[in-house]
Coordinates of C-alpha atoms and ligand atoms in Angstrom, one line a residue:
M1 CA 9.2 36.4 16.0
F2 CA 5.6 36.4 17.2
N3 CA 4.6 34.3 20.3
R4 CA 1.5 32.7 21.5
E5 CA -0.1 35.8 22.9
N6 CA 0.5 37.7 19.9
L7 CA -1.2 35.0 17.8
R8 CA -4.2 35.1 20.4
S9 CA -4.6 38.8 20.3
L10 CA -4.5 38.8 16.6
L11 CA -7.3 36.2 16.3
L12 CA -9.4 38.1 18.7
Q13 CA -9.1 41.1 16.6
L14 CA -10.1 39.0 13.5
D15 CA -13.3 38.1 15.3
G16 CA -16.4 39.2 13.2
R17 CA -14.3 40.0 10.1
G18 CA -14.6 38.2 6.7
Y19 CA -13.0 34.8 6.2
K20 CA -10.4 36.3 4.0
A21 CA -8.9 38.2 6.8
Y22 CA -7.5 34.9 8.2
K23 CA -4.7 35.2 5.7
D24 CA -3.0 37.7 8.1
I25 CA -2.1 34.9 10.5
R26 CA 0.0 33.0 8.1
G27 CA 3.7 33.0 9.4
S28 CA 5.7 31.3 12.4
Y29 CA 5.0 31.7 16.2
Q30 CA 7.2 30.8 19.0
F31 CA 5.2 29.0 21.7
S32 CA 7.0 28.4 25.1
D33 CA 7.8 24.7 24.1
F34 CA 7.5 24.6 20.2
K35 CA 7.2 26.6 17.0
L36 CA 3.9 26.8 15.3
I37 CA 4.1 27.6 11.5
I38 CA 0.8 28.3 9.7
E39 CA 1.9 27.5 6.2
H40 CA -1.5 27.9 4.2
I41 CA -4.7 29.2 4.8
Q42 CA -8.0 27.9 3.3
G43 CA -10.0 30.1 1.2
D44 CA -13.3 29.6 3.1
P45 CA -14.7 27.2 5.7
F46 CA -15.5 24.4 3.2
A47 CA -12.4 24.4 1.3
A48 CA -9.4 21.9 2.3
P49 CA -8.4 22.8 5.6
S50 CA -5.4 25.1 6.6
K51 CA -2.0 23.5 6.8
F52 CA -0.1 23.8 9.9
I53 CA 3.3 22.5 11.3
V54 CA 4.6 22.1 14.7
K55 CA 8.2 21.9 15.4
I56 CA 9.4 20.9 18.9
P57 CA 13.0 20.8 19.7
Q58 CA 14.5 17.2 21.1
A59 CA 15.7 19.3 24.1
I60 CA 11.9 19.4 25.0
A61 CA 10.6 16.2 23.4
Q62 CA 13.4 14.1 24.6
F63 CA 12.8 10.9 22.6
P64 CA 15.7 8.5 23.2
D65 CA 17.9 8.1 20.1
N66 CA 17.6 4.5 20.1
L67 CA 14.0 4.8 19.2
Y68 CA 14.8 6.1 15.7
Q69 CA 18.4 4.9 15.0
S70 CA 17.6 2.4 12.3
S71 CA 15.3 3.2 9.6
S72 CA 12.8 0.5 10.8
R73 CA 12.6 2.2 14.1
E74 CA 12.4 5.7 12.7
V75 CA 9.5 4.8 10.3
A76 CA 7.7 3.2 13.4
L77 CA 8.4 6.0 15.7
R78 CA 7.1 8.6 13.1
D79 CA 3.9 6.4 12.6
Y80 CA 3.5 6.1 16.4
L81 CA 3.7 9.9 16.7
T82 CA 1.1 10.4 14.0
R83 CA -1.2 8.0 15.8
Q84 CA -1.0 9.6 19.2
F85 CA -1.5 13.1 17.5
D86 CA -4.5 11.7 15.7
R87 CA -6.0 10.2 18.9
V88 CA -5.9 13.4 20.9
A89 CA -6.6 15.6 18.0
Q90 CA -9.8 13.6 17.5
E91 CA -10.5 14.2 21.0
M92 CA -10.1 17.9 20.7
S93 CA -11.7 18.4 17.2
S94 CA -15.3 19.5 17.5
Y95 CA -17.9 21.0 15.3
R96 CA -17.5 24.9 15.8
G97 CA -19.4 26.5 13.0
T98 CA -19.7 26.1 9.3
G99 CA -17.9 23.6 6.9
K100 CA -14.7 22.1 8.6
S101 CA -14.8 24.9 11.3
G102 CA -13.1 23.3 14.4
L103 CA -11.4 20.4 12.9
I104 CA -7.8 19.5 13.9
A105 CA -6.7 16.3 12.0
I106 CA -3.6 14.6 11.0
A107 CA -3.2 11.8 8.5
H108 CA -5.4 8.9 9.2
T109 CA -3.6 5.7 9.9
G110 CA -4.9 2.2 9.3
Q111 CA -3.5 -1.2 10.4
E112 CA -0.3 -0.9 8.2
V113 CA 2.9 1.0 9.2
L114 CA 3.9 3.1 6.6
E115 CA 6.5 6.0 6.0
R116 CA 4.4 9.1 5.9
T117 CA 5.0 12.8 5.6
S118 CA 2.8 13.7 8.7
A119 CA 5.7 13.2 11.1
F120 CA 9.5 13.4 11.1
I121 CA 12.1 13.0 13.8
D122 CA 15.7 13.5 14.1
N123 CA 18.4 14.4 16.7
N124 CA 17.4 18.0 16.4
E125 CA 13.6 18.2 16.4
I126 CA 10.3 16.5 15.7
E127 CA 8.3 18.0 12.9
I128 CA 4.3 17.3 12.7
R129 CA 2.2 18.4 9.7
F130 CA -1.5 18.7 10.2
L131 CA -4.6 20.4 9.3
V132 CA -6.8 22.9 11.0
G133 CA -10.3 23.9 9.9
L134 CA -10.2 27.8 11.0
P135 CA -13.7 28.5 12.4
A136 CA -16.3 30.7 11.0
R137 CA -20.1 31.2 11.0
G138 CA -20.9 31.4 7.6
R139 CA -17.9 33.5 6.1
T140 CA -17.4 35.4 9.6
I141 CA -14.2 34.6 11.4
L142 CA -15.1 33.1 14.9
G143 CA -12.0 34.6 16.4
R144 CA -12.4 33.4 20.0
Q145 CA -12.9 29.8 19.1
A146 CA -9.9 30.1 16.7
A147 CA -7.7 31.6 19.5
Q148 CA -8.9 28.6 21.8
M149 CA -8.0 25.9 19.1
L150 CA -4.7 27.5 18.1
C151 CA -3.3 28.9 21.3
D152 CA -4.8 26.4 23.9
E153 CA -5.8 23.1 22.2
I154 CA -2.7 22.7 19.8
P155 CA -0.3 23.1 22.9
E156 CA -2.4 20.7 24.9
I157 CA -2.0 18.2 21.8
V158 CA 1.7 18.8 21.7
N159 CA 2.2 18.4 25.2
R160 CA 0.3 15.0 25.5
T161 CA 1.6 13.4 22.5
L162 CA 4.9 14.8 21.4
K163 CA 7.0 14.7 24.7
Y164 CA 8.5 11.3 25.5
N165 CA 7.7 11.6 29.2
S166 CA 3.8 12.0 28.5
L167 CA 3.8 8.8 26.5
D168 CA 3.8 5.1 27.4
A169 CA 7.4 4.0 27.1
N170 CA 6.8 0.4 26.8
E171 CA 4.1 0.9 24.1
I172 CA 6.6 2.9 22.0
Q173 CA 9.5 0.3 22.4
R174 CA 7.1 -2.6 21.5
H175 CA 5.8 -0.4 18.4
V176 CA 9.5 0.2 17.1
E177 CA 10.8 -3.3 17.8
T178 CA 7.8 -5.0 16.2
N179 CA 8.4 -3.0 13.1
E180 CA 12.1 -3.7 13.3
D181 CA 11.6 -7.5 13.8
A182 CA 9.1 -7.7 10.8
D183 CA 11.6 -6.0 8.5
W184 CA 14.2 -8.2 9.6
V185 CA 12.2 -11.3 8.9
R186 CA 11.3 -9.9 5.3
Q187 CA 15.0 -9.4 4.7
K188 CA 16.0 -13.1 5.7
L189 CA 13.1 -14.7 3.6
K190 CA 15.4 -15.3 0.6
E191 CA 18.4 -16.7 2.3
K192 CA 16.0 -19.3 3.8
G193 CA 14.5 -20.1 0.3
L194 CA 11.1 -18.5 1.2
V195 CA 8.5 -16.4 -0.3
A196 CA 6.4 -15.9 2.7
F197 CA 6.3 -16.4 6.4
I198 CA 3.3 -16.8 8.7
A199 CA 4.0 -16.9 12.4
N200 CA 2.1 -19.4 14.6
S201 CA -0.9 -17.7 16.5
S202 CA -1.1 -15.0 13.9
I203 CA -4.8 -13.8 13.6
L204 CA -5.7 -13.7 9.9
P205 CA -9.3 -12.8 9.4
R206 CA -10.8 -9.2 9.7
R207 CA -13.9 -7.9 11.4
S208 CA -15.6 -7.2 8.1
G209 CA -14.8 -5.9 4.8
I210 CA -14.9 -2.3 6.1
D211 CA -13.5 -3.0 9.6
L212 CA -9.9 -4.2 9.1
R213 CA -9.2 -4.6 12.6
P214 CA -8.6 -8.4 13.6
L215 CA -11.7 -10.6 14.2
L216 CA -12.2 -11.2 17.8
E217 CA -14.9 -13.9 18.2
N218 CA -14.6 -17.5 17.3
V219 CA -11.3 -17.0 15.7
V220 CA -8.9 -19.8 15.0
A221 CA -5.4 -18.6 15.3
F222 CA -2.8 -19.8 12.7
Q223 CA -0.8 -22.8 13.3
S224 CA 1.7 -24.2 10.9
P225 CA 1.9 -27.9 9.9
K226 CA 5.2 -29.4 11.4
S227 CA 6.5 -30.4 8.0
L228 CA 6.7 -26.6 6.7
E229 CA 7.5 -24.9 10.2
V230 CA 10.5 -22.7 10.1
E231 CA 12.0 -20.3 12.8
F232 CA 13.5 -16.9 12.7
N233 CA 15.7 -15.4 15.4
C234 CA 14.6 -11.8 15.5
P235 CA 16.7 -9.0 16.8
N236 CA 14.2 -8.1 19.7
R237 CA 11.6 -10.7 20.3
G238 CA 14.1 -13.6 19.7
I239 CA 12.9 -16.9 18.2
I240 CA 9.6 -16.9 16.3
K241 CA 8.1 -20.0 14.7
G242 CA 5.6 -20.5 11.9
L243 CA 4.8 -21.6 8.3
G244 CA 7.6 -21.0 5.9
I245 CA 6.2 -20.9 2.2
P246 CA 8.9 -22.2 -0.1
T247 CA 9.8 -20.6 -3.4
G248 CA 8.3 -22.4 -6.4
I249 CA 4.7 -23.1 -7.1
I250 CA 2.4 -23.2 -4.0
L251 CA -1.2 -24.4 -4.3
I252 CA -3.6 -23.6 -1.4
V253 CA -6.6 -25.9 -1.7
G254 CA -9.6 -26.6 0.7
G255 CA -13.2 -26.5 0.8
G256 CA -15.3 -23.4 0.4
Y257 CA -15.2 -21.1 3.5
H258 CA -12.2 -22.8 5.1
G259 CA -10.1 -19.6 5.0
K260 CA -8.2 -20.0 1.6
S261 CA -8.9 -16.4 0.5
T262 CA -8.2 -15.0 4.1
L263 CA -4.8 -16.5 3.9
L264 CA -4.0 -15.1 0.5
Q265 CA -5.2 -11.6 1.4
A266 CA -2.9 -11.6 4.5
L267 CA -0.1 -12.5 2.3
E268 CA -0.9 -9.9 -0.1
L269 CA -0.6 -7.3 2.6
G270 CA 2.5 -9.0 4.1
V271 CA 4.5 -6.8 1.8
Y272 CA 3.8 -4.1 4.4
N273 CA 4.3 -4.1 8.2
H274 CA 1.4 -4.0 10.7
I275 CA 0.8 -2.5 13.9
F276 CA 1.4 -4.5 17.0
G277 CA -2.0 -6.3 18.0
D278 CA -3.1 -6.3 14.5
G279 CA -2.6 -10.1 14.3
R280 CA -0.6 -9.8 11.0
E281 CA 2.6 -8.5 12.6
F282 CA 4.4 -11.6 11.5
V283 CA 2.7 -12.3 8.2
I284 CA 5.8 -11.3 6.1
T285 CA 5.9 -11.7 2.4
N286 CA 8.4 -11.0 -0.3
P287 CA 8.4 -7.4 -1.0
A288 CA 8.1 -8.0 -4.6
A289 CA 4.8 -10.0 -4.4
V290 CA 2.1 -8.8 -6.8
K291 CA -1.6 -9.7 -6.5
I292 CA -2.9 -10.7 -10.0
R293 CA -6.5 -10.8 -10.8
A294 CA -8.7 -10.5 -14.0
E295 CA -10.0 -7.0 -14.4
D296 CA -12.2 -6.8 -17.3
G297 CA -12.8 -3.3 -18.7
R298 CA -9.4 -2.0 -17.9
S299 CA -7.4 -0.4 -20.8
V300 CA -4.0 -1.8 -21.6
A301 CA -1.3 0.1 -23.6
G302 CA 1.0 -1.8 -25.8
V303 CA 1.8 -5.0 -23.6
D304 CA 3.2 -8.0 -25.1
I305 CA 1.0 -10.6 -23.8
S306 CA 2.1 -13.3 -26.4
P307 CA 3.4 -15.6 -23.5
F308 CA -0.1 -16.2 -22.8
I309 CA -2.4 -15.0 -25.7
N310 CA -1.9 -15.5 -29.4
Q311 CA -3.9 -15.3 -32.6
L312 CA -6.9 -13.4 -31.4
P313 CA -9.6 -13.1 -34.0
Q314 CA -9.3 -10.3 -36.7
G315 CA -5.4 -10.8 -36.5
R316 CA -5.1 -8.4 -33.6
S317 CA -1.5 -8.0 -32.2
T318 CA -0.9 -9.7 -29.0
T319 CA 2.9 -8.7 -28.9
Q320 CA 1.8 -5.1 -28.5
F321 CA -1.7 -5.5 -27.1
S322 CA -3.7 -2.4 -26.6
T323 CA -7.2 -2.0 -25.6
E324 CA -9.7 0.3 -24.1
N325 CA -11.7 -2.7 -22.7
A326 CA -9.8 -5.9 -21.8
S327 CA -11.6 -9.0 -21.3
G328 CA -11.0 -11.2 -18.2
S329 CA -8.2 -13.3 -19.8
T330 CA -6.5 -10.6 -21.5
S331 CA -6.7 -8.3 -18.5
Q332 CA -5.1 -10.9 -16.3
A333 CA -2.4 -11.5 -18.9
A334 CA -1.6 -7.9 -19.0
N335 CA -1.5 -7.7 -15.2
I336 CA 1.0 -10.5 -15.0
I337 CA 3.3 -9.1 -17.8
E338 CA 3.2 -5.6 -16.5
A339 CA 4.1 -7.0 -13.1
L340 CA 6.9 -9.0 -14.5
E341 CA 8.1 -6.1 -16.3
V342 CA 8.8 -4.2 -13.1
G343 CA 10.5 -7.1 -11.4
A344 CA 7.8 -9.1 -9.5
E345 CA 9.1 -12.1 -7.8
L346 CA 6.0 -13.6 -6.4
L347 CA 2.6 -13.7 -7.8
L348 CA -0.5 -14.2 -5.7
V349 CA -3.6 -15.5 -7.5
D350 CA -7.1 -16.3 -6.2
E351 CA -9.7 -18.4 -8.1
D352 CA -12.2 -16.0 -6.8
T353 CA -10.9 -13.2 -8.8
A354 CA -9.3 -15.0 -11.6
A355 CA -10.6 -15.8 -15.2
T356 CA -11.5 -19.4 -15.3
N357 CA -10.4 -19.8 -18.9
F358 CA -7.0 -18.0 -18.3
M359 CA -6.4 -20.5 -15.3
I360 CA -7.4 -24.0 -16.6
R361 CA -8.2 -26.0 -19.8
D362 CA -8.9 -29.4 -19.3
R363 CA -8.4 -32.6 -21.3
R364 CA -12.1 -32.6 -22.6
M365 CA -12.1 -28.9 -23.6
Q366 CA -8.6 -29.5 -25.4
Q367 CA -10.3 -32.3 -27.3
L368 CA -13.5 -30.2 -28.3
I369 CA -11.6 -26.9 -29.1
A370 CA -8.4 -27.4 -30.8
K371 CA -5.2 -25.5 -29.7
D372 CA -5.3 -23.4 -32.9
K373 CA -8.9 -22.2 -32.1
E374 CA -8.0 -21.1 -28.5
P375 CA -5.9 -18.0 -28.3
I376 CA -5.2 -18.5 -24.6
T377 CA -2.4 -20.6 -23.3
P378 CA -3.7 -21.2 -19.9
F379 CA -1.6 -20.3 -16.8
I380 CA -1.2 -23.9 -15.7
D381 CA 1.1 -24.4 -18.7
K382 CA 3.1 -21.5 -18.1
V383 CA 3.5 -21.2 -14.4
R384 CA 6.4 -23.8 -14.3
Q385 CA 8.2 -22.0 -17.1
L386 CA 7.9 -18.6 -15.2
Y387 CA 9.7 -20.0 -12.3
N388 CA 12.4 -21.9 -14.2
D389 CA 13.1 -19.1 -16.7
Y390 CA 12.6 -16.0 -14.4
G391 CA 12.8 -17.4 -10.8
V392 CA 9.2 -15.9 -10.1
S393 CA 7.1 -18.0 -7.7
T394 CA 3.3 -18.2 -7.6
I395 CA 0.9 -18.8 -4.8
L396 CA -2.5 -19.9 -6.2
V397 CA -5.7 -20.3 -4.3
M398 CA -7.5 -23.1 -6.3
G399 CA -10.1 -25.2 -4.7
G400 CA -11.8 -26.1 -7.9
S401 CA -9.4 -27.8 -10.1
G402 CA -6.8 -30.7 -9.3
D403 CA -5.1 -30.2 -12.7
Y404 CA -2.7 -28.0 -10.9
F405 CA -1.4 -30.8 -8.8
D406 CA 0.7 -31.8 -11.7
V407 CA 2.8 -28.6 -11.5
A408 CA 2.8 -27.7 -7.9
D409 CA 5.7 -27.9 -5.7
T410 CA 3.8 -27.4 -2.5
V411 CA 0.2 -28.0 -1.6
I412 CA -1.3 -26.6 1.4
A413 CA -5.0 -27.5 2.3
M414 CA -7.1 -25.2 4.6
E415 CA -9.2 -27.2 6.8
N416 CA -11.3 -25.4 9.4
F417 CA -8.9 -22.7 9.2
Y418 CA -5.8 -24.7 9.7
P419 CA -3.2 -25.3 7.0
L420 CA -2.3 -28.8 6.4
D421 CA 0.6 -30.1 4.2
V422 CA -1.0 -32.2 1.6
T423 CA 1.8 -32.3 -0.9
E424 CA 2.6 -35.8 -0.8
K425 CA -1.0 -36.7 -1.0
A426 CA -1.7 -34.4 -4.1
K427 CA 1.3 -35.8 -5.8
L428 CA 0.0 -39.4 -5.4
I429 CA -3.4 -38.5 -6.7
A430 CA -2.0 -36.9 -9.7
K431 CA 0.0 -40.0 -10.4
E432 CA -2.9 -42.4 -9.9
N433 CA -5.3 -40.2 -11.7
T434 CA -3.5 -38.6 -14.7
S435 CA -5.3 -35.6 -16.1
D436 CA -4.2 -36.6 -19.5
R437 CA -3.9 -32.9 -20.4
I438 CA -1.7 -32.0 -23.4
S439 CA 0.8 -29.3 -22.2
E440 CA 0.4 -26.3 -24.3
G441 CA 3.0 -23.9 -22.8
G442 CA 6.2 -24.9 -24.9
E443 CA 9.4 -25.1 -23.4
E444 CA 9.9 -21.5 -22.4
F445 CA 7.8 -18.9 -20.8
G446 CA 8.6 -16.4 -23.6
K447 CA 10.1 -12.9 -23.7
I448 CA 9.1 -10.0 -21.6
T449 CA 9.3 -7.0 -23.7
P450 CA 9.9 -3.5 -21.9
R451 CA 7.9 -0.6 -23.0
I452 CA 8.8 3.1 -23.3
P453 CA 6.0 5.5 -22.1
L454 CA 5.5 8.4 -24.3
S455 CA 5.8 11.3 -22.1
E456 CA 3.3 13.5 -24.2
T457 CA 0.4 11.1 -23.4
I458 CA 0.6 11.6 -19.8
D459 CA -1.2 14.8 -19.2
P460 CA -2.0 16.1 -15.6
S461 CA -3.4 19.2 -16.7
R462 CA -7.0 20.4 -16.4
G463 CA -8.5 23.6 -17.7
R464 CA -6.0 26.3 -16.7
R465 CA -4.3 24.4 -14.2
A466 CA -0.9 22.5 -15.3
V467 CA -1.4 19.8 -12.6
K468 CA -4.9 18.8 -11.2
L469 CA -4.9 15.6 -9.0
K470 CA -7.5 14.3 -6.8
V471 CA -7.8 11.1 -4.9
R472 CA -10.9 9.3 -3.9
D473 CA -10.2 6.9 -0.9
I474 CA -7.9 4.1 -2.3
D475 CA -9.8 3.5 -5.4
E476 CA -9.4 6.3 -7.9
V477 CA -7.4 9.2 -8.7
A478 CA -8.5 12.1 -11.0
F479 CA -5.3 12.8 -12.9
G480 CA -5.9 16.0 -15.2
T481 CA -9.2 15.1 -17.1
E482 CA -8.8 11.3 -16.6
E483 CA -9.9 9.1 -13.8
I484 CA -7.7 6.3 -13.2
D485 CA -9.4 3.3 -11.9
L486 CA -7.5 1.3 -9.2
V487 CA -10.2 -0.7 -7.6
A488 CA -8.5 -3.8 -8.7
V489 CA -5.2 -3.0 -7.3
E490 CA -5.5 -4.6 -4.1
Q491 CA -2.1 -3.7 -2.5
I492 CA -2.8 0.0 -2.1
V493 CA -4.0 0.5 1.5
D494 CA -4.1 4.2 1.9
P495 CA -5.2 7.2 0.1
A496 CA -2.0 8.9 1.1
Q497 CA -0.2 6.2 -1.0
L498 CA -2.4 7.1 -3.9
R499 CA -1.8 10.8 -3.6
A500 CA 2.0 10.2 -3.5
I501 CA 1.7 7.9 -6.7
A502 CA -0.3 10.6 -8.5
E503 CA 2.4 13.2 -7.6
A504 CA 5.3 10.5 -8.6
I505 CA 3.9 10.2 -12.1
V506 CA 4.0 14.1 -12.6
Y507 CA 7.5 13.9 -11.1
A508 CA 8.4 11.0 -13.4
K509 CA 7.2 12.8 -16.5
A510 CA 9.2 16.0 -15.6
M511 CA 12.4 14.3 -14.6
Y512 CA 12.9 11.0 -16.3
M513 CA 10.3 10.3 -19.2
D514 CA 12.4 11.3 -22.3
D515 CA 10.7 8.7 -24.8
K516 CA 13.9 6.7 -24.5
Q517 CA 13.9 5.2 -21.0
I518 CA 11.7 2.0 -20.4
I519 CA 9.2 2.0 -17.6
S520 CA 11.1 -0.2 -15.0
A521 CA 14.0 2.3 -15.4
I522 CA 12.0 5.4 -14.9
L523 CA 10.3 4.0 -11.8
A524 CA 13.8 3.0 -10.4
Q525 CA 14.9 6.5 -10.5
V526 CA 11.9 7.8 -8.9
M527 CA 12.0 5.4 -6.2
A528 CA 15.7 6.1 -5.6
D529 CA 15.1 9.7 -5.4
I530 CA 12.6 9.2 -2.9
Q531 CA 14.6 6.8 -0.8
A532 CA 17.5 9.4 -0.8
K533 CA 15.5 12.6 -0.3
G534 CA 12.1 11.7 1.0
L535 CA 8.6 12.0 -0.4
D536 CA 8.7 15.8 -0.1
I537 CA 10.7 15.9 -3.4
L538 CA 7.2 15.0 -5.1
T539 CA 5.5 18.1 -4.0
E540 CA 6.3 21.8 -4.4
F541 CA 5.4 22.5 -0.7
P542 CA 5.7 20.4 2.3
Q543 CA 2.6 18.1 2.6
G544 CA 1.4 16.0 5.5
D545 CA -0.8 13.5 3.4
L546 CA 1.7 11.5 1.4
A547 CA 2.6 7.9 2.2
L548 CA 5.2 5.6 0.7
F549 CA 4.1 3.4 -1.9
R550 CA 5.9 0.5 -4.0
H551 CA 6.9 0.8 -7.5
F552 CA 4.4 -1.8 -8.4
E553 CA 1.4 0.3 -7.4
F554 CA 3.1 3.1 -9.2
A555 CA 3.2 1.1 -12.3
A556 CA -0.3 0.0 -11.8
A557 CA -1.5 3.5 -11.8
L558 CA 0.6 4.4 -14.8
N559 CA -0.5 1.4 -16.9
R560 CA -4.3 2.2 -16.1
L561 CA -3.9 5.8 -17.4
R562 CA -6.4 5.5 -20.5
A563 CA -4.5 8.0 -22.5
L564 CA -1.1 6.1 -22.0
K565 CA 0.8 5.3 -25.2
V566 CA 4.2 3.4 -25.3
K567 CA 6.7 2.3 -28.0
Ligands
ADP1 P1 -12.4 -19.6 1.3 O1 -11.6 -18.6 0.3 O2 -11.8 -20.8 1.5 O3 -13.7 -19.8 0.7 P2 -12.5 -17.4 3.1 O4 -11.1 -17.1 3.3 O5 -13.3 -16.5 2.4 O6 -12.7 -18.8 2.7 O7 -13.1 -17.4 4.7 C1 -14.4 -17.7 4.9 C2 -15.0 -16.9 6.2 O8 -14.2 -17.6 7.3 C3 -14.6 -15.4 6.1 O9 -15.8 -14.8 6.8 C4 -13.5 -15.2 7.1 O10 -13.5 -14.0 7.7 C5 -13.6 -16.4 8.1 N1 -12.3 -16.9 8.5 C6 -11.3 -17.0 7.7 N2 -10.1 -17.3 8.7 C7 -10.6 -17.6 9.8 C8 -10.0 -18.1 11.1 N3 -8.7 -18.3 11.1 N4 -10.9 -18.0 12.1 C9 -12.1 -17.8 12.0 N5 -12.8 -17.3 10.8 C10 -12.0 -17.2 9.8
MG2 MG1 -12.1 -17.8 -1.3

């Protein structure tokens, strides 16, 4: 095998030649401490950067195995290594010519700790996948700069970030322990009868809509009311106390600007773990929690929304409701049914993003518009049945209507960013001031009808390419010739998740969509495959830019495919 000096002289020889000559450096090189594998070479300096892999033996890296023994710890350590590599790569990376020349980059990480394909560790070795923008001026190879990047800078990054002795042992320990404790709390929620937990002294608000780090100034740390306080005895940090949100129907009320939506947003993302220092490390939510909102304009494919909507004008079916352009209420109904179809256990709803006519219908409106003239059965008349029949809880932010007092089990008021338990008070008010509404929901929630996706309607091809996928941030996937709009799917936190989801749809079609299996069964098999064999099964070649996703967001992407047809 070639070594570092062979690579250096090869690159120096390429200096001044046309960009295509870079293809000659594909292959493996044995450096003194690690192996460098050049997997894929970009076609030109503007194309997607070249794909590199570093493999460093544990004999040299020397990470103690207790840092990756459990799967919680392993995911955290892999995340940690990615962050370290990212930090030093950013420092090294510089503009060195045309296009992406000079770039050294690994998957970008945010506040969440996700399982990613950028870093792997086992008893044998560490594997890191990253990108390099091979340098050129115009289309002329800059061989000396390339030699500096590949033969000097990459070894320095490896030295500083992939050897245990060059890292902060305490920080690593804290990173893996925090992740393990968070997983542990999440796993214990059910046996305590909770859907979520928010530790005292958590910091919920973010700096801004585009800066998701914790707010620093004038911030009120979270403090549970005594009546709802619970504690967990975590394996690493020991006892931790905070607000335990019980199963059932939970109402979050309070004046405008008192922190209701901030609380709900933290709960939405509590299905993921967060890095130490995020402020939401111990905001832990049932992993089957799904944010529900109105999303007018979305397409819907054959969803049975009849628990909520019946007798639409012009006799449109609501047991197999399809549309290219859903309204606020029908989109919200479809979002709920689709979440239930794939096993949601907790719905999160914020009045800010809900359709009012879907949420409430008060006494006066009931008198003016008779039930047989209103297709919508409002959520207020179904939320209890949903819990009774299917065990699905709902957390609802609702500052604008007290009608929900009648159906709530727990009412939490946000006051100056502090949660108060006002359940008793709300119940008393409900008793003394009856809403006089007529309940319109019937005895039962209604059937949830599973759907079978028709394989031929899912087409990732574009032009001559059988599969063409492209992800734009966390909001959109170009899937073949179609754009899937995921702006309203708020629990996708990373473009790498969306990339994996797009690949997973292609994988699901190839492996399991036989026009017989229902959506939930297909998703379960794909998730089981990923669990057993890793995200690499989704792609032909190893990629460093995939991150694990939940099957709920996978379903959300599938359901928003405009071409989708079901039976
Ligand atoms: P609501 O939904 O009740 O109207 P929001 O949750 O939107 O209120 O919060 C209003 C503002 O207060 C936001 O700018 C948010 O960042 C900020 N905020 C929320 N919680 C806190 C807190 N604990 N400490 C300081 N500021 C907060
Ligand atoms: Mg709000």
